[in-house]
Amino acid sequence: MVDGKSSAGEGGSLAHNPPAVSVRGLWKVYGPNPLSIVGSPDAKLSRSELRAKTGCTAAVSDVSFDVAPGEVFVVMGLSGSGKSTLIRCLTRLVEPTAGEIFLDGEDISKATPERLRELRRQHFSMVFQHFGLLPHRKVIDNIAYPLEINGMKKAERHARANEVIELVGLHGYAHAFPEQLSGGMQQRVGLARALAVDPQVLFLDEPFSALDPLIRRDMQQEIIRLHRELGKTMVFITHDLSEAVKVGDRIAIMRDGAVVQIGTPEELVANPLDDYVANFVRDIAKSHVLTLKYLARPAMPGDEIDGPEPSQARMSCA
Amino acid sequence: MRHFKKSHLLIGVGLVWVALSRIFQGEHTLELATADNTAFTTSVGDVAASIRGNRTKSSAFIYFFNPIRAAINGFVEIIRSIISVPSGNSIIPVIGWFGVVAIVALAVYATSKLRTALLVVSLLMACGALGMWQFTMDTLAMTIASVLLSLLFGIPLGIWAGLSDRVLKILTPFLDLAQILPTLVYLAPLALFFLIGTASATIATMVYSIPIAIRITAHAIRNLNQSPIEAALSMGSTPKQTLTKVQLPMAKQMIILGINQTVMAALSFVVIAALIGAPGLGKPVVDALIIRNVGQGFVAGFAVVFVAILLDRSTSAAAKAQEGFIPMTPHQIRGRRIKRAIAGLAAIAAIFASRSVLSLAVWPGSINIAQQVEDVTNHVTKWVTTNLYIFTVGFKDFISNWVLNPIETLLAFSPWFVTMSAIVLIAAVIGGIRVAMLATGLLALIVLSGLWHEAMITLTQTIVATLLTMSIGIALGIWVGRSVRAERIVRPFLDAGQTLPAFVYLIPMLGLFGPTRFTAIATGIVYSIPVVVKIVSEGIRAVPVAMIEAATVAGSTIRQIITKVQLPAAKKAILLATNQGMIFVLAVVVIGGFVGSGGLGYLVILGGSKPDLQGKGLVAGFAILLLGVTIDRIAQASARRT
Ligand SMILES: Nc1ncnc2c1ncn2[C@@H]1O[C@H](COP(=O)(O)OP(=O)(O)OP(=O)(O)O)[C@@H](O)[C@H]1O
Ligand SMILES: [Mg+2]
């Protein structure tokens, strides 16, 4: 996976800015004596072998990547590949077993509980697959919740909440309760709540998976629009390849807790590191990503210079 | 294969047991005449006497027990003086009967429907008409006081146990013990430290109802949808903010449901706590049972039932009012405000009236139908016992001769070591070596206590009642589990059965079967059938539909589906129901000591009234506890092992 990282993606104009999120050697192991797994040869075993041998599950194993300011960084992978655990480690909803996480250069894996709360209140926020709205609060009070726990006065926080309500297109629903809204609307509330504190970084864990396809498309447009308007850095988890391609600048592909490859959609299609990645990106319509611009660009390190490999040949017939 | 062997082993143990019992019939039974003490029970009696003698001297009493007693007494008296007893230098309580009826009715009306309010009014007035107003108010006051105190401790502890695994782990053994502890057991020890009276009764009630409040609150907190909580944490909520702004509001409805159950538990206990001086409806019930006046018992029993329905309806109405988070429209809100304002004003007017008009303050003696009710019930009882003699006495004799007596001979009239070995062996076969060792220890303690014979009498009644309960309960449970219509018919009875205090079931059973062993058994059956039916029917209903469909497609008859699919699949539920049924039965069988069932329960009750048998009564209470734990462990092991 280490070469997976170097083979792709860190190039381009993004490399000049210091990263907004930077992850180094991150591990999360569930089970007895988790630290003993980190970096040991056992970690190379498959999930089931590791489980049988040690009783542990390496939900995230040795993950490293950087996200540039303003970038939408997508994480993909099969169910159980560790995406949710990864994003929860980044916000420390789950305590990492080992590794470092830098947000704007600050190592949050070492932050005290107080500092962590401060970061959560001001620096980043999260959107959840199942929305996580408070059922006993109106839309406006759900959105104002992060401001409220920050000690903001009622009038002030309601004013701010109303701004975000407009921003996400929930006009007229301020006084509804979550269970009176459709799934798509509920997720707009989740999004508005995450935006209320004007965070620098947004973490989204399969935000649209619970929505039906039409609403999902709307919401994807919404994210793209918000990203364009507000320029937030985002770490975006999804199952859905077309969604990843639509919203993401770069995509990281995970398998069994490890990141297999990171790259732009074009790079992943053109240069899949192995069959797993190739299988993953097979369905991307060629026309969609393989633009002439990409095909005609100067060679990058790791590119094959002498014609297509068998795996790519296979892909082109798919 | 293993199973096959197991049942053979059990049959083997049984045969040897019966054979040995025949040979050594009546030897080494450890029988002890009721009025006799052993050295051990005498010394326990002496210790109890010295504790009582130290009440004014020992610092444990001066600085701990006595202040608690005084505080609780004071608290209960305040509530009583509001609705029940003359307050201060007045001759009437702060609020007279009319005021109480109005407040209860309007409070229910404000949170619920008019119909419920009307029901509540009629129930309260009926209690008055039965000549039970004062007792009813005392019961209400005791219940309210115990519930408030229980919630004061139970809800915070429950929240804590809901948030912390460690706390839950520490509390769980106590909660489990409280669940298998027969109510009769802790009355006497508490009375020893807090004297006979309202304080002991309140504390005993709290011991009984706090675990329920803790359990339900912890359950409510633990079973919340976790995603809003995770979201709240991700936004930087402190633990306190998460608790007060997210977890508690979400758990509110469930916690209020827990209040309903706490209230019902407290009520059923307050009635029994009459034995240690709780004022209220328990007193006339006990009095009637002692003089075996069924009609008089019915009068008080009706009042208990009415209060139970009243409390259940009004608290569950309050819980329903919390349902869902959907707000009301402004129109509805205005309607509710007006409703509440009117109710409030009317209540104030009623209180005022009940303080200034004597006939509205004190229940008018001219409205009293107690005598008529007593006569009618006595009459009906007489008619039933003379005309349906064949059914009542016939059934009783049949069970006594063919089930009760043989089992009693086997358990209580074999040499103690034969019975004990047999039980230990059964425990070993069912539950393995550890359960067998535990049973050995517990039973040895019973032998040492000197009350082995009485314990075996109680065990006999428990086993017989459980056998009957299970055969009726499983049949009903299958019916209810298989048919939605049956469930709709039976449900209200199951709910009612669980809210009524065990004590009131004794009254009609006494009428039907007279003061005999069988009365206690019949009461135990009636009392525990609802819980058995509930658990069994839920087990039957939980059997996957696919399993039944597969069996149906394979051409099974209904009978085959029941016996070959549903019952085996619901086996765990049936074993659980047996366990619960036994614990319920045991609790009631010992109360049956009142109506001539003998055994340990009778000794406990006797110990309360005869000073020289007090030690024996305390030991008997402890023996009940040992018996309960033995039964519970063996039954649980058998449920675990399948
Ligand atoms: N609390 C936990 N204890 C033990 N194992 C866990 C725990 N949480 C997650 N896991 C394991 O870690 C692995 C990764 O889980 P995770 O939820 O991160 O996957 P995911 O990629 O988000 O899957 P999905 O797409 O289904 O959401 C899984 O094998 C899971 O069983
Ligand atoms: Mg996930």
PDB file of C-alpha atoms in Angstrom, chain A residues 88 93 117 120-121 124 126 128 130-137 145-146 148-150 175 177 179-180 193, chain B residues 225 227-239 241-242 244-247 249-250 324-327:
ATOM      1  CA  ARG A  88     -14.062   7.857  13.056  1.00  0.00           C
ATOM      2  CA  LEU A  93     -14.847   9.045  17.855  1.00  0.00           C
ATOM      3  CA  ARG A 117     -13.786  19.217  22.049  1.00  0.00           C
ATOM      4  CA  ARG A 120     -14.726  19.364  17.153  1.00  0.00           C
ATOM      5  CA  ARG A 121     -16.667  22.494  17.949  1.00  0.00           C
ATOM      6  CA  PHE A 124     -14.223  20.131  11.702  1.00  0.00           C
ATOM      7  CA  MET A 126     -19.151  15.261  10.513  1.00  0.00           C
ATOM      8  CA  PHE A 128     -23.470  10.552   9.168  1.00  0.00           C
ATOM      9  CA  HIS A 130     -28.018   7.639   9.402  1.00  0.00           C
ATOM     10  CA  PHE A 131     -28.178  11.408   9.909  1.00  0.00           C
ATOM     11  CA  GLY A 132     -27.930  11.262  13.711  1.00  0.00           C
ATOM     12  CA  LEU A 133     -30.486  14.032  14.162  1.00  0.00           C
ATOM     13  CA  LEU A 134     -31.949  14.676  17.590  1.00  0.00           C
ATOM     14  CA  PRO A 135     -35.550  13.452  17.333  1.00  0.00           C
ATOM     15  CA  HIS A 136     -36.794  15.707  20.111  1.00  0.00           C
ATOM     16  CA  ARG A 137     -35.599  18.935  18.523  1.00  0.00           C
ATOM     17  CA  TYR A 145     -27.093  22.430  18.522  1.00  0.00           C
ATOM     18  CA  PRO A 146     -23.347  22.742  17.872  1.00  0.00           C
ATOM     19  CA  GLU A 148     -25.641  25.957  21.588  1.00  0.00           C
ATOM     20  CA  ILE A 149     -23.090  23.649  23.209  1.00  0.00           C
ATOM     21  CA  ASN A 150     -20.535  26.268  22.321  1.00  0.00           C
ATOM     22  CA  HIS A 175     -39.883  24.392  12.751  1.00  0.00           C
ATOM     23  CA  PHE A 177     -39.309  17.869  13.491  1.00  0.00           C
ATOM     24  CA  GLU A 179     -39.467  12.567  11.691  1.00  0.00           C
ATOM     25  CA  GLN A 180     -41.725  14.828   9.646  1.00  0.00           C
ATOM     26  CA  ARG A 193     -25.749  21.193  11.159  1.00  0.00           C
TER      27      ARG A 193
ATOM     28  CA  ASN B 225     -30.421   4.888  18.950  1.00  0.00           C
ATOM     29  CA  SER B 227     -26.318   7.668  15.990  1.00  0.00           C
ATOM     30  CA  PRO B 228     -27.619  10.956  17.468  1.00  0.00           C
ATOM     31  CA  ILE B 229     -25.358  10.387  20.444  1.00  0.00           C
ATOM     32  CA  GLU B 230     -22.337   9.807  18.231  1.00  0.00           C
ATOM     33  CA  ALA B 231     -23.258  12.913  16.265  1.00  0.00           C
ATOM     34  CA  ALA B 232     -23.514  14.951  19.443  1.00  0.00           C
ATOM     35  CA  LEU B 233     -20.072  13.762  20.517  1.00  0.00           C
ATOM     36  CA  SER B 234     -18.626  14.536  17.104  1.00  0.00           C
ATOM     37  CA  MET B 235     -19.767  18.128  17.532  1.00  0.00           C
ATOM     38  CA  GLY B 236     -17.845  18.449  20.771  1.00  0.00           C
ATOM     39  CA  SER B 237     -20.564  17.915  23.391  1.00  0.00           C
ATOM     40  CA  THR B 238     -19.298  17.339  26.879  1.00  0.00           C
ATOM     41  CA  PRO B 239     -20.542  14.152  28.563  1.00  0.00           C
ATOM     42  CA  GLN B 241     -24.292  18.054  27.565  1.00  0.00           C
ATOM     43  CA  THR B 242     -24.739  14.731  25.818  1.00  0.00           C
ATOM     44  CA  THR B 244     -28.925  16.337  29.390  1.00  0.00           C
ATOM     45  CA  LYS B 245     -29.503  17.468  25.807  1.00  0.00           C
ATOM     46  CA  VAL B 246     -29.502  14.157  23.961  1.00  0.00           C
ATOM     47  CA  GLN B 247     -29.721  10.981  26.014  1.00  0.00           C
ATOM     48  CA  PRO B 249     -34.721  13.653  26.283  1.00  0.00           C
ATOM     49  CA  MET B 250     -34.578  10.611  24.029  1.00  0.00           C
ATOM     50  CA  GLY B 324     -43.421  10.594  19.812  1.00  0.00           C
ATOM     51  CA  PHE B 325     -41.666  13.882  19.375  1.00  0.00           C
ATOM     52  CA  ILE B 326     -44.043  15.378  16.872  1.00  0.00           C
ATOM     53  CA  PRO B 327     -45.169  18.734  18.145  1.00  0.00           C
TER      54      PRO B 327
END
